[in-house]
Amino acid sequence: LRDGSNTVMAAIRFWPVRVGGKPVLLDEWNMHWGWWGDKYSGLYAAAVLTMLIRRAEELNLYGASYFALVNEGAVRVYTDHVMLSPDGEVMKRMANHADGEIVLCDDPTWVKTEHAGFDYLSVYNPSATEEKALSGVAGDYELLAADGVDFRITAGTGVLTKLPPLSVAFIKTSR
């Protein structure tokens, strides 16, 4: 999961060169076909989306398509209700980076965007055993933490100093 490089980055790093510098569309990047998604595919979605946001310009990407949204990834449809899978919960929150100015740091698991009046930060912890220390980021947050096969979602306001194993945090801070 680290920086998406084990799964996606190696495959797309040289695409712009192969197509003569034309922009590239990354198609069907999800983890499995015919699977509802779980905490691991949710973390994979966080890793790939973080990598894509951080490196879209470098990779000359004009888009990335996730296959397929309904019943094979982001949305679960039951006979009596519909809900987001862990992948969908991540995508819903990663969309908040849109139209922001990207601010990079050395940690490939982070992406921060600056917007008018606020900053939006997402960070994931791919470790199955270790907590990830944070630098005390304060704001309105949503923490998606592993809970069985899915994520447990906790929202709050305050300082986050660590991420539990297999989790993703989304933090909105005022400027």
Coordinates of N, CA, C and O in Angstrom, one line a residue:
L1 N 0.8 -1.2 0.0 CA 0.0 0.0 0.0 C 0.8 1.3 0.0 O 0.4 2.3 -0.4
R2 N 2.1 1.2 0.4 CA 2.9 2.4 0.6 C 3.0 3.1 -0.7 O 3.6 2.6 -1.7
D3 N 2.5 4.3 -0.8 CA 2.6 5.3 -1.9 C 2.0 4.7 -3.2 O 2.2 5.2 -4.2
G4 N 1.3 3.6 -3.1 CA 0.7 3.0 -4.3 C 1.8 2.4 -5.2 O 1.4 1.8 -6.2
S5 N 3.1 2.4 -4.9 CA 4.1 2.0 -5.8 C 4.1 0.5 -6.0 O 4.5 0.1 -7.1
N6 N 3.7 -0.3 -5.0 CA 3.8 -1.7 -5.2 C 2.7 -2.2 -6.1 O 2.8 -3.3 -6.7
T7 N 1.7 -1.5 -6.4 CA 0.5 -1.9 -7.2 C 0.3 -1.1 -8.4 O 0.0 -1.7 -9.5
V8 N 0.4 0.2 -8.4 CA 0.0 1.0 -9.6 C 1.2 1.8 -10.1 O 1.4 1.8 -11.3
M9 N 2.0 2.4 -9.2 CA 3.0 3.3 -9.7 C 4.0 2.7 -10.6 O 4.3 3.4 -11.7
A10 N 4.5 1.5 -10.4 CA 5.4 0.9 -11.3 C 4.9 0.7 -12.7 O 5.6 0.9 -13.7
A11 N 3.6 0.4 -12.8 CA 3.0 0.2 -14.0 C 2.7 1.4 -14.9 O 2.8 1.4 -16.1
I12 N 2.5 2.6 -14.2 CA 2.2 3.8 -14.9 C 3.3 4.8 -15.0 O 3.2 5.8 -15.7
R13 N 4.4 4.6 -14.4 CA 5.5 5.6 -14.3 C 6.0 6.0 -15.7 O 6.2 7.2 -16.0
F14 N 6.0 5.1 -16.7 CA 6.6 5.4 -18.0 C 5.5 5.5 -19.1 O 5.9 5.7 -20.2
W15 N 4.3 5.4 -18.7 CA 3.2 5.6 -19.7 C 3.3 6.9 -20.5 O 3.2 6.9 -21.8
P16 N 3.5 8.0 -19.9 CA 3.6 9.3 -20.7 C 4.7 9.2 -21.7 O 4.6 9.8 -22.8
V17 N 5.8 8.6 -21.4 CA 6.9 8.5 -22.4 C 6.5 7.6 -23.5 O 6.7 7.9 -24.7
R18 N 5.8 6.5 -23.2 CA 5.4 5.5 -24.3 C 4.4 6.1 -25.2 O 4.3 5.7 -26.4
V19 N 3.6 7.1 -24.8 CA 2.6 7.7 -25.7 C 3.0 9.0 -26.2 O 2.1 9.8 -26.6
G20 N 4.3 9.3 -26.2 CA 4.8 10.5 -26.8 C 4.4 11.8 -26.1 O 4.2 12.8 -26.7
G21 N 4.3 11.7 -24.8 CA 4.0 12.9 -24.0 C 2.5 13.3 -23.9 O 2.2 14.3 -23.3
K22 N 1.6 12.5 -24.5 CA 0.2 12.8 -24.5 C -0.3 12.4 -23.1 O 0.2 11.5 -22.4
P23 N -1.3 13.2 -22.6 CA -1.9 12.8 -21.3 C -2.5 11.4 -21.3 O -2.9 10.9 -22.3
V24 N -2.4 10.8 -20.1 CA -2.8 9.4 -20.0 C -4.0 9.3 -19.1 O -4.2 10.0 -18.1
L25 N -4.9 8.3 -19.4 CA -6.1 8.0 -18.5 C -5.8 6.6 -17.9 O -5.5 5.6 -18.6
L26 N -5.7 6.6 -16.6 CA -5.5 5.3 -15.9 C -6.9 4.7 -15.7 O -7.8 5.3 -15.1
D27 N -7.1 3.5 -16.2 CA -8.4 2.9 -16.3 C -8.4 1.6 -15.4 O -7.5 0.9 -15.4
E28 N -9.5 1.5 -14.7 CA -9.8 0.3 -13.9 C -8.7 -0.1 -12.9 O -8.1 -1.2 -13.0
W29 N -8.5 0.8 -12.0 CA -7.4 0.6 -11.0 C -7.8 -0.1 -9.7 O -7.0 -0.2 -8.8
N30 N -9.0 -0.5 -9.6 CA -9.4 -1.1 -8.3 C -8.7 -2.4 -8.0 O -8.0 -3.0 -8.9
M31 N -8.8 -2.9 -6.8 CA -8.0 -4.0 -6.3 C -8.5 -5.4 -6.8 O -7.7 -6.3 -7.1
H32 N -9.8 -5.6 -6.9 CA -10.4 -6.9 -7.3 C -11.6 -6.7 -8.1 O -12.3 -5.7 -8.1
W33 N -11.9 -7.7 -8.9 CA -13.1 -7.8 -9.7 C -14.1 -8.7 -9.0 O -13.7 -9.7 -8.4
G34 N -15.4 -8.2 -8.9 CA -16.4 -9.1 -8.3 C -16.3 -9.2 -6.8 O -16.8 -10.1 -6.2
W35 N -15.8 -8.1 -6.1 CA -15.6 -8.2 -4.7 C -16.3 -6.9 -4.1 O -16.2 -5.8 -4.7
W36 N -16.9 -7.0 -3.0 CA -17.6 -5.9 -2.3 C -16.7 -4.9 -1.8 O -17.1 -3.8 -1.5
G37 N -15.5 -5.2 -1.6 CA -14.6 -4.3 -0.9 C -14.6 -4.5 0.6 O -15.5 -4.9 1.2
D38 N -13.4 -4.2 1.2 CA -13.3 -4.3 2.6 C -12.2 -3.3 3.1 O -11.8 -2.4 2.4
K39 N -11.8 -3.4 4.4 CA -10.8 -2.4 4.9 C -9.5 -2.4 4.1 O -8.9 -1.4 3.9
Y40 N -9.1 -3.5 3.5 CA -7.9 -3.6 2.7 C -8.1 -2.9 1.4 O -7.2 -2.1 1.0
S41 N -9.2 -3.1 0.7 CA -9.4 -2.4 -0.5 C -9.7 -0.9 -0.3 O -9.3 0.0 -1.1
G42 N -10.2 -0.6 0.9 CA -10.4 0.8 1.3 C -9.0 1.5 1.5 O -8.8 2.7 1.1
L43 N -8.1 0.8 2.1 CA -6.7 1.4 2.3 C -6.0 1.5 1.0 O -5.3 2.4 0.7
Y44 N -6.2 0.5 0.1 CA -5.7 0.5 -1.2 C -6.2 1.7 -2.0 O -5.4 2.5 -2.6
A45 N -7.5 2.0 -1.9 CA -8.1 3.2 -2.5 C -7.4 4.4 -2.0 O -7.1 5.4 -2.7
A46 N -7.2 4.5 -0.7 CA -6.5 5.7 -0.1 C -5.1 5.8 -0.6 O -4.7 6.9 -0.9
A47 N -4.4 4.7 -0.7 CA -3.0 4.8 -1.2 C -2.9 5.2 -2.6 O -2.1 6.1 -3.0
V48 N -3.8 4.6 -3.5 CA -3.8 5.0 -4.9 C -4.2 6.4 -5.1 O -3.6 7.2 -5.8
L49 N -5.3 6.8 -4.5 CA -5.8 8.2 -4.6 C -4.7 9.2 -4.1 O -4.5 10.2 -4.7
T50 N -4.1 8.9 -3.0 CA -3.0 9.8 -2.5 C -1.9 9.9 -3.5 O -1.4 11.0 -3.8
M51 N -1.5 8.7 -4.0 CA -0.4 8.8 -5.0 C -0.8 9.5 -6.3 O -0.1 10.3 -6.8
L52 N -2.1 9.3 -6.7 CA -2.5 10.0 -7.9 C -2.6 11.5 -7.7 O -2.2 12.3 -8.6
I53 N -3.1 12.0 -6.6 CA -3.1 13.4 -6.3 C -1.7 14.0 -6.2 O -1.4 15.0 -6.8
R54 N -0.8 13.3 -5.5 CA 0.5 13.8 -5.4 C 1.3 13.8 -6.7 O 2.2 14.6 -6.8
R55 N 1.0 12.9 -7.6 CA 1.9 12.7 -8.8 C 1.2 12.8 -10.1 O 1.7 12.5 -11.1
A56 N 0.0 13.4 -10.1 CA -0.8 13.5 -11.4 C 0.0 14.3 -12.4 O 0.0 13.9 -13.6
E57 N 0.6 15.4 -12.0 CA 1.3 16.2 -13.0 C 2.5 15.5 -13.5 O 2.8 15.4 -14.7
E58 N 3.3 14.9 -12.6 CA 4.5 14.1 -13.0 C 4.2 13.0 -13.9 O 4.9 12.7 -14.9
L59 N 3.0 12.3 -13.7 CA 2.6 11.2 -14.5 C 1.9 11.6 -15.8 O 1.5 10.7 -16.6
N60 N 1.6 12.9 -15.9 CA 0.8 13.4 -17.1 C -0.5 12.7 -17.2 O -1.0 12.4 -18.2
L61 N -1.2 12.6 -16.0 CA -2.5 12.0 -16.0 C -3.6 13.0 -16.2 O -3.6 14.1 -15.6
Y62 N -4.6 12.7 -17.0 CA -5.8 13.6 -17.0 C -7.0 12.9 -16.4 O -8.0 13.5 -16.3
G63 N -6.8 11.7 -15.9 CA -7.9 11.0 -15.2 C -7.6 9.7 -14.8 O -6.6 9.1 -15.2
A64 N -8.4 9.1 -13.9 CA -8.2 7.8 -13.4 C -9.6 7.2 -13.1 O -10.4 7.8 -12.4
S65 N -9.9 6.1 -13.7 CA -11.2 5.5 -13.6 C -11.2 4.2 -12.7 O -10.3 3.4 -12.8
Y66 N -12.1 4.2 -11.8 CA -12.2 3.0 -10.8 C -13.3 2.1 -11.4 O -14.4 2.5 -11.7
F67 N -13.0 0.8 -11.4 CA -13.9 -0.2 -11.9 C -14.3 -1.1 -10.8 O -13.4 -1.6 -10.1
A68 N -15.5 -1.5 -10.7 CA -16.7 -0.8 -11.1 C -17.3 -0.3 -9.8 O -17.1 -0.9 -8.7
L69 N -18.0 0.7 -9.8 CA -18.4 1.4 -8.6 C -19.5 0.6 -7.8 O -19.4 0.5 -6.6
V70 N -20.4 0.0 -8.5 CA -21.6 -0.6 -7.9 C -21.3 -2.2 -7.7 O -21.1 -2.9 -8.7
N71 N -21.4 -2.6 -6.5 CA -21.3 -4.0 -6.1 C -19.9 -4.6 -6.4 O -19.8 -5.8 -6.2
E72 N -19.0 -3.9 -6.9 CA -17.7 -4.4 -7.0 C -16.7 -3.4 -6.6 O -15.6 -3.2 -7.1
G73 N -17.0 -2.6 -5.5 CA -16.1 -1.6 -5.0 C -16.7 -0.6 -4.1 O -16.7 -0.7 -2.9
A74 N -17.2 0.5 -4.7 CA -17.5 1.7 -3.9 C -18.9 1.7 -3.3 O -19.1 2.2 -2.2
V75 N -19.9 1.1 -3.9 CA -21.2 1.1 -3.5 C -21.8 -0.4 -3.4 O -21.6 -1.2 -4.3
R76 N -22.4 -0.7 -2.2 CA -23.0 -2.0 -2.0 C -24.5 -1.8 -2.1 O -25.1 -1.0 -1.4
V77 N -25.1 -2.6 -2.9 CA -26.6 -2.6 -3.1 C -27.2 -3.8 -2.5 O -26.8 -4.9 -3.0
Y78 N -28.0 -3.7 -1.6 CA -28.7 -4.8 -0.9 C -30.2 -4.7 -1.4 O -30.6 -3.8 -2.1
T79 N -31.0 -5.7 -1.0 CA -32.4 -5.7 -1.4 C -33.2 -4.6 -0.7 O -34.2 -4.2 -1.2
D80 N -32.7 -4.1 0.4 CA -33.5 -3.1 1.2 C -32.7 -1.8 1.5 O -33.3 -0.9 2.1
H81 N -31.5 -1.7 1.0 CA -30.7 -0.5 1.2 C -29.5 -0.5 0.4 O -29.1 -1.5 -0.2
V82 N -28.9 0.7 0.4 CA -27.6 0.9 -0.4 C -26.7 1.6 0.6 O -27.1 2.4 1.4
M83 N -25.4 1.2 0.5 CA -24.4 1.9 1.4 C -23.0 1.9 0.7 O -22.8 1.2 -0.3
L84 N -22.2 2.8 1.2 CA -20.8 2.9 0.7 C -20.0 1.8 1.3 O -20.1 1.4 2.5
S85 N -19.1 1.2 0.5 CA -18.1 0.2 1.0 C -17.0 1.0 1.6 O -16.9 2.3 1.4
P86 N -16.0 0.4 2.2 CA -14.8 1.2 2.6 C -14.1 2.0 1.5 O -13.7 3.1 1.7
D87 N -14.1 1.4 0.3 CA -13.5 2.1 -0.9 C -14.3 3.4 -1.1 O -13.8 4.5 -1.3
G88 N -15.7 3.3 -1.1 CA -16.5 4.4 -1.3 C -16.4 5.5 -0.2 O -16.5 6.7 -0.5
E89 N -16.3 5.0 1.0 CA -16.1 6.0 2.1 C -14.8 6.8 1.9 O -14.8 8.0 2.2
V90 N -13.8 6.1 1.5 CA -12.5 6.8 1.2 C -12.7 7.8 0.1 O -12.3 9.0 0.2
M91 N -13.3 7.4 -1.0 CA -13.5 8.2 -2.2 C -14.3 9.4 -1.9 O -14.0 10.6 -2.4
K92 N -15.4 9.2 -1.1 CA -16.2 10.4 -0.7 C -15.4 11.5 -0.1 O -15.6 12.7 -0.3
R93 N -14.5 11.1 0.8 CA -13.7 12.1 1.6 C -12.6 12.6 0.7 O -12.2 13.8 0.8
M94 N -11.9 11.8 -0.1 CA -10.8 12.2 -0.9 C -11.3 13.3 -1.9 O -10.5 14.2 -2.3
A95 N -12.6 13.3 -2.3 CA -13.1 14.3 -3.2 C -13.0 15.7 -2.6 O -13.0 16.7 -3.4
N96 N -12.8 15.8 -1.3 CA -12.7 17.2 -0.7 C -11.4 17.8 -1.1 O -11.2 19.0 -0.8
H97 N -10.4 17.1 -1.7 CA -9.2 17.7 -2.1 C -9.4 18.5 -3.4 O -8.5 19.3 -3.8
A98 N -10.5 18.2 -4.1 CA -10.7 18.9 -5.5 C -10.6 20.4 -5.4 O -11.0 21.0 -4.4
D99 N -10.0 21.0 -6.3 CA -9.8 22.4 -6.5 C -8.9 23.0 -5.5 O -8.9 24.3 -5.3
G100 N -8.2 22.2 -4.7 CA -7.2 22.8 -3.8 C -5.8 22.8 -4.4 O -5.5 22.1 -5.3
E101 N -5.0 23.6 -3.8 CA -3.5 23.7 -4.1 C -2.8 22.6 -3.3 O -2.8 22.6 -2.1
I102 N -2.1 21.7 -4.0 CA -1.5 20.6 -3.4 C -0.2 21.0 -2.7 O 0.6 21.8 -3.2
V103 N -0.1 20.6 -1.4 CA 1.1 20.9 -0.6 C 1.7 19.5 -0.3 O 1.1 18.7 0.3
L104 N 3.0 19.3 -0.7 CA 3.6 18.0 -0.5 C 4.5 18.0 0.7 O 5.1 19.1 1.0
C105 N 4.7 16.9 1.3 CA 5.7 16.7 2.3 C 6.4 15.4 2.0 O 6.1 14.7 1.0
D106 N 7.4 15.0 2.8 CA 8.2 13.8 2.5 C 7.5 12.5 2.7 O 7.8 11.5 2.2
D107 N 6.4 12.5 3.5 CA 5.7 11.3 3.8 C 4.7 11.0 2.7 O 3.7 11.7 2.5
P108 N 4.9 9.9 2.0 CA 4.0 9.6 0.8 C 2.6 9.2 1.2 O 1.8 9.0 0.3
T109 N 2.3 9.0 2.5 CA 1.0 8.6 2.9 C 0.1 9.8 3.2 O -1.0 9.6 3.6
W110 N 0.6 11.0 3.0 CA -0.1 12.3 3.3 C -0.4 13.0 2.0 O 0.4 12.9 1.1
V111 N -1.5 13.6 1.9 CA -1.7 14.6 0.9 C -2.5 15.8 1.6 O -3.4 15.5 2.4
K112 N -2.1 17.0 1.3 CA -2.7 18.2 1.9 C -3.0 19.1 0.7 O -2.2 19.3 -0.2
T113 N -4.2 19.7 0.8 CA -4.6 20.7 -0.2 C -5.0 22.0 0.5 O -5.7 21.9 1.6
E114 N -4.6 23.1 0.0 CA -5.0 24.4 0.5 C -6.2 25.0 -0.3 O -6.2 24.9 -1.5
H115 N -7.2 25.4 0.4 CA -8.4 26.0 -0.2 C -8.6 27.4 0.4 O -8.0 27.7 1.4
A116 N -9.6 28.1 -0.1 CA -9.9 29.4 0.4 C -10.5 29.2 1.8 O -11.5 28.7 2.0
G117 N -9.7 29.6 2.8 CA -10.2 29.6 4.2 C -10.0 28.3 5.0 O -10.2 28.3 6.2
F118 N -9.5 27.3 4.3 CA -9.2 26.0 5.1 C -8.2 25.2 4.3 O -7.9 25.4 3.1
D119 N -7.6 24.2 5.0 CA -6.8 23.2 4.5 C -7.4 21.9 4.7 O -8.2 21.7 5.6
Y120 N -7.2 20.9 3.8 CA -7.7 19.6 3.9 C -6.6 18.6 3.8 O -5.7 18.7 2.9
L121 N -6.5 17.7 4.7 CA -5.4 16.7 4.8 C -6.0 15.3 4.9 O -7.0 15.1 5.6
S122 N -5.4 14.4 4.2 CA -5.7 13.0 4.3 C -4.4 12.2 4.5 O -3.4 12.6 3.9
V123 N -4.5 11.2 5.4 CA -3.3 10.4 5.7 C -3.8 9.0 6.0 O -4.8 8.8 6.7
Y124 N -3.0 8.0 5.6 CA -3.4 6.6 5.8 C -2.2 5.9 6.6 O -1.1 6.3 6.4
N125 N -2.6 4.9 7.3 CA -1.6 4.0 8.0 C -1.8 2.6 7.4 O -2.7 1.9 7.8
P126 N -0.8 2.2 6.6 CA -0.9 0.9 6.0 C -0.5 -0.3 6.9 O -0.7 -1.4 6.6
S127 N 0.1 0.0 8.0 CA 0.6 -1.0 8.9 C -0.6 -1.8 9.6 O -1.5 -1.2 10.1
A128 N -0.4 -3.1 9.6 CA -1.4 -3.9 10.3 C -1.2 -4.0 11.8 O -2.0 -4.5 12.5
T129 N 0.0 -3.6 12.2 CA 0.4 -3.8 13.7 C 0.8 -2.5 14.4 O 0.6 -2.4 15.6
E130 N 1.3 -1.5 13.7 CA 1.9 -0.3 14.3 C 1.0 0.9 14.2 O 0.4 1.1 13.1
E131 N 0.9 1.7 15.2 CA 0.3 3.0 15.1 C 1.2 3.9 14.3 O 2.4 3.8 14.3
K132 N 0.6 4.9 13.7 CA 1.4 5.9 13.0 C 1.3 7.2 13.7 O 0.2 7.8 14.0
A133 N 2.4 7.8 14.1 CA 2.5 9.0 14.8 C 2.1 10.2 13.9 O 2.6 10.2 12.7
L134 N 1.4 11.1 14.3 CA 1.0 12.3 13.6 C 1.6 13.5 14.4 O 1.9 13.4 15.6
S135 N 1.8 14.6 13.7 CA 2.4 15.8 14.3 C 1.4 16.7 15.0 O 1.5 17.9 15.0
G136 N 0.3 16.1 15.6 CA -0.7 16.8 16.3 C -1.5 17.8 15.4 O -1.6 18.9 15.7
V137 N -2.0 17.2 14.4 CA -2.9 18.0 13.5 C -4.2 18.3 14.1 O -4.9 17.3 14.6
A138 N -4.7 19.5 14.1 CA -5.9 19.8 14.8 C -7.0 20.3 13.8 O -6.6 21.0 12.8
G139 N -8.2 19.9 14.0 CA -9.3 20.4 13.2 C -10.5 19.5 13.3 O -10.5 18.6 14.2
D140 N -11.4 19.6 12.4 CA -12.5 18.7 12.3 C -12.0 17.4 11.5 O -11.4 17.6 10.5
Y141 N -12.2 16.3 12.1 CA -11.7 15.1 11.5 C -12.7 14.0 11.4 O -13.7 13.9 12.1
E142 N -12.4 13.1 10.5 CA -13.1 11.8 10.4 C -12.0 10.7 10.3 O -11.1 10.8 9.5
L143 N -12.1 9.7 11.2 CA -11.1 8.6 11.3 C -11.8 7.4 10.8 O -12.9 7.0 11.4
L144 N -11.3 6.7 9.8 CA -11.8 5.4 9.3 C -10.8 4.4 9.8 O -9.7 4.3 9.3
A145 N -11.2 3.6 10.8 CA -10.3 2.6 11.4 C -10.9 1.2 11.2 O -12.1 1.0 11.2
A146 N -10.0 0.3 11.0 CA -10.4 -1.1 10.8 C -11.3 -1.6 11.9 O -11.0 -1.4 13.1
D147 N -12.3 -2.3 11.5 CA -13.3 -2.8 12.4 C -13.9 -4.1 11.7 O -14.8 -3.9 10.9
G148 N -13.4 -5.3 12.0 CA -13.7 -6.4 11.3 C -13.3 -6.3 9.9 O -12.1 -6.0 9.6
V149 N -14.2 -6.5 8.9 CA -13.8 -6.4 7.5 C -14.0 -5.0 7.0 O -13.5 -4.7 5.9
D150 N -14.7 -4.2 7.7 CA -15.0 -2.8 7.3 C -14.2 -1.7 8.1 O -13.3 -2.1 8.8
F151 N -14.6 -0.5 7.9 CA -14.1 0.6 8.7 C -15.2 1.0 9.7 O -16.4 1.1 9.4
R152 N -14.8 1.4 10.9 CA -15.6 2.1 11.9 C -15.2 3.6 11.7 O -14.1 4.0 11.6
I153 N -16.3 4.5 11.6 CA -16.0 5.9 11.3 C -16.3 6.7 12.5 O -17.4 6.6 13.1
T154 N -15.3 7.4 12.9 CA -15.4 8.3 14.1 C -15.2 9.8 13.7 O -14.2 10.0 13.0
A155 N -16.1 10.6 14.0 CA -15.9 12.1 13.7 C -15.7 12.8 14.9 O -16.2 12.5 16.0
G156 N -14.9 13.9 14.8 CA -14.7 14.8 16.0 C -14.0 16.0 15.6 O -13.7 16.3 14.5
T157 N -13.7 16.8 16.7 CA -12.9 18.0 16.5 C -11.9 18.0 17.6 O -12.1 17.7 18.7
G158 N -10.7 18.3 17.2 CA -9.6 18.3 18.1 C -8.2 18.0 17.5 O -8.1 18.1 16.3
V159 N -7.3 17.4 18.3 CA -6.0 17.1 17.8 C -5.9 15.6 17.6 O -6.2 14.8 18.5
L160 N -5.4 15.2 16.5 CA -5.0 13.8 16.2 C -3.5 13.6 16.4 O -2.8 14.3 15.7
T161 N -3.1 12.8 17.2 CA -1.6 12.6 17.4 C -1.2 11.2 16.9 O 0.0 11.0 16.7
K162 N -2.1 10.3 16.6 CA -1.7 9.0 16.1 C -2.9 8.4 15.3 O -4.0 8.7 15.5
L163 N -2.5 7.5 14.4 CA -3.5 6.7 13.6 C -3.4 5.3 14.0 O -2.2 4.7 14.1
P164 N -4.5 4.6 14.3 CA -4.4 3.2 14.6 C -4.0 2.4 13.3 O -4.0 2.9 12.2
P165 N -3.6 1.1 13.5 CA -3.2 0.3 12.3 C -4.4 0.3 11.3 O -5.6 0.3 11.7
L166 N -4.1 0.2 10.1 CA -5.1 0.0 9.0 C -6.2 1.1 9.1 O -7.4 0.8 9.2
S167 N -5.8 2.3 9.0 CA -6.8 3.4 9.2 C -6.4 4.6 8.2 O -5.3 4.7 7.7
V168 N -7.4 5.4 8.1 CA -7.3 6.6 7.2 C -7.9 7.8 8.0 O -9.0 7.6 8.5
A169 N -7.3 8.9 8.0 CA -7.8 10.1 8.7 C -8.0 11.2 7.6 O -7.1 11.4 6.7
F170 N -9.0 12.0 7.8 CA -9.3 13.1 7.0 C -9.6 14.3 7.9 O -10.4 14.2 8.8
I171 N -8.8 15.4 7.7 CA -8.8 16.5 8.7 C -9.0 17.8 7.9 O -8.2 18.1 6.9
K172 N -9.9 18.6 8.4 CA -10.1 19.9 7.8 C -9.7 21.0 8.8 O -10.2 20.9 10.0
T173 N -8.8 21.8 8.5 CA -8.3 22.8 9.4 C -8.6 24.2 8.9 O -8.6 24.5 7.7
S174 N -8.9 25.1 9.8 CA -9.2 26.5 9.5 C -7.8 27.2 9.2 O -6.8 26.9 9.8
R175 N -7.9 28.2 8.4 CA -6.7 29.1 8.2 C -6.8 30.3 9.0 O -7.7 30.9 9.2

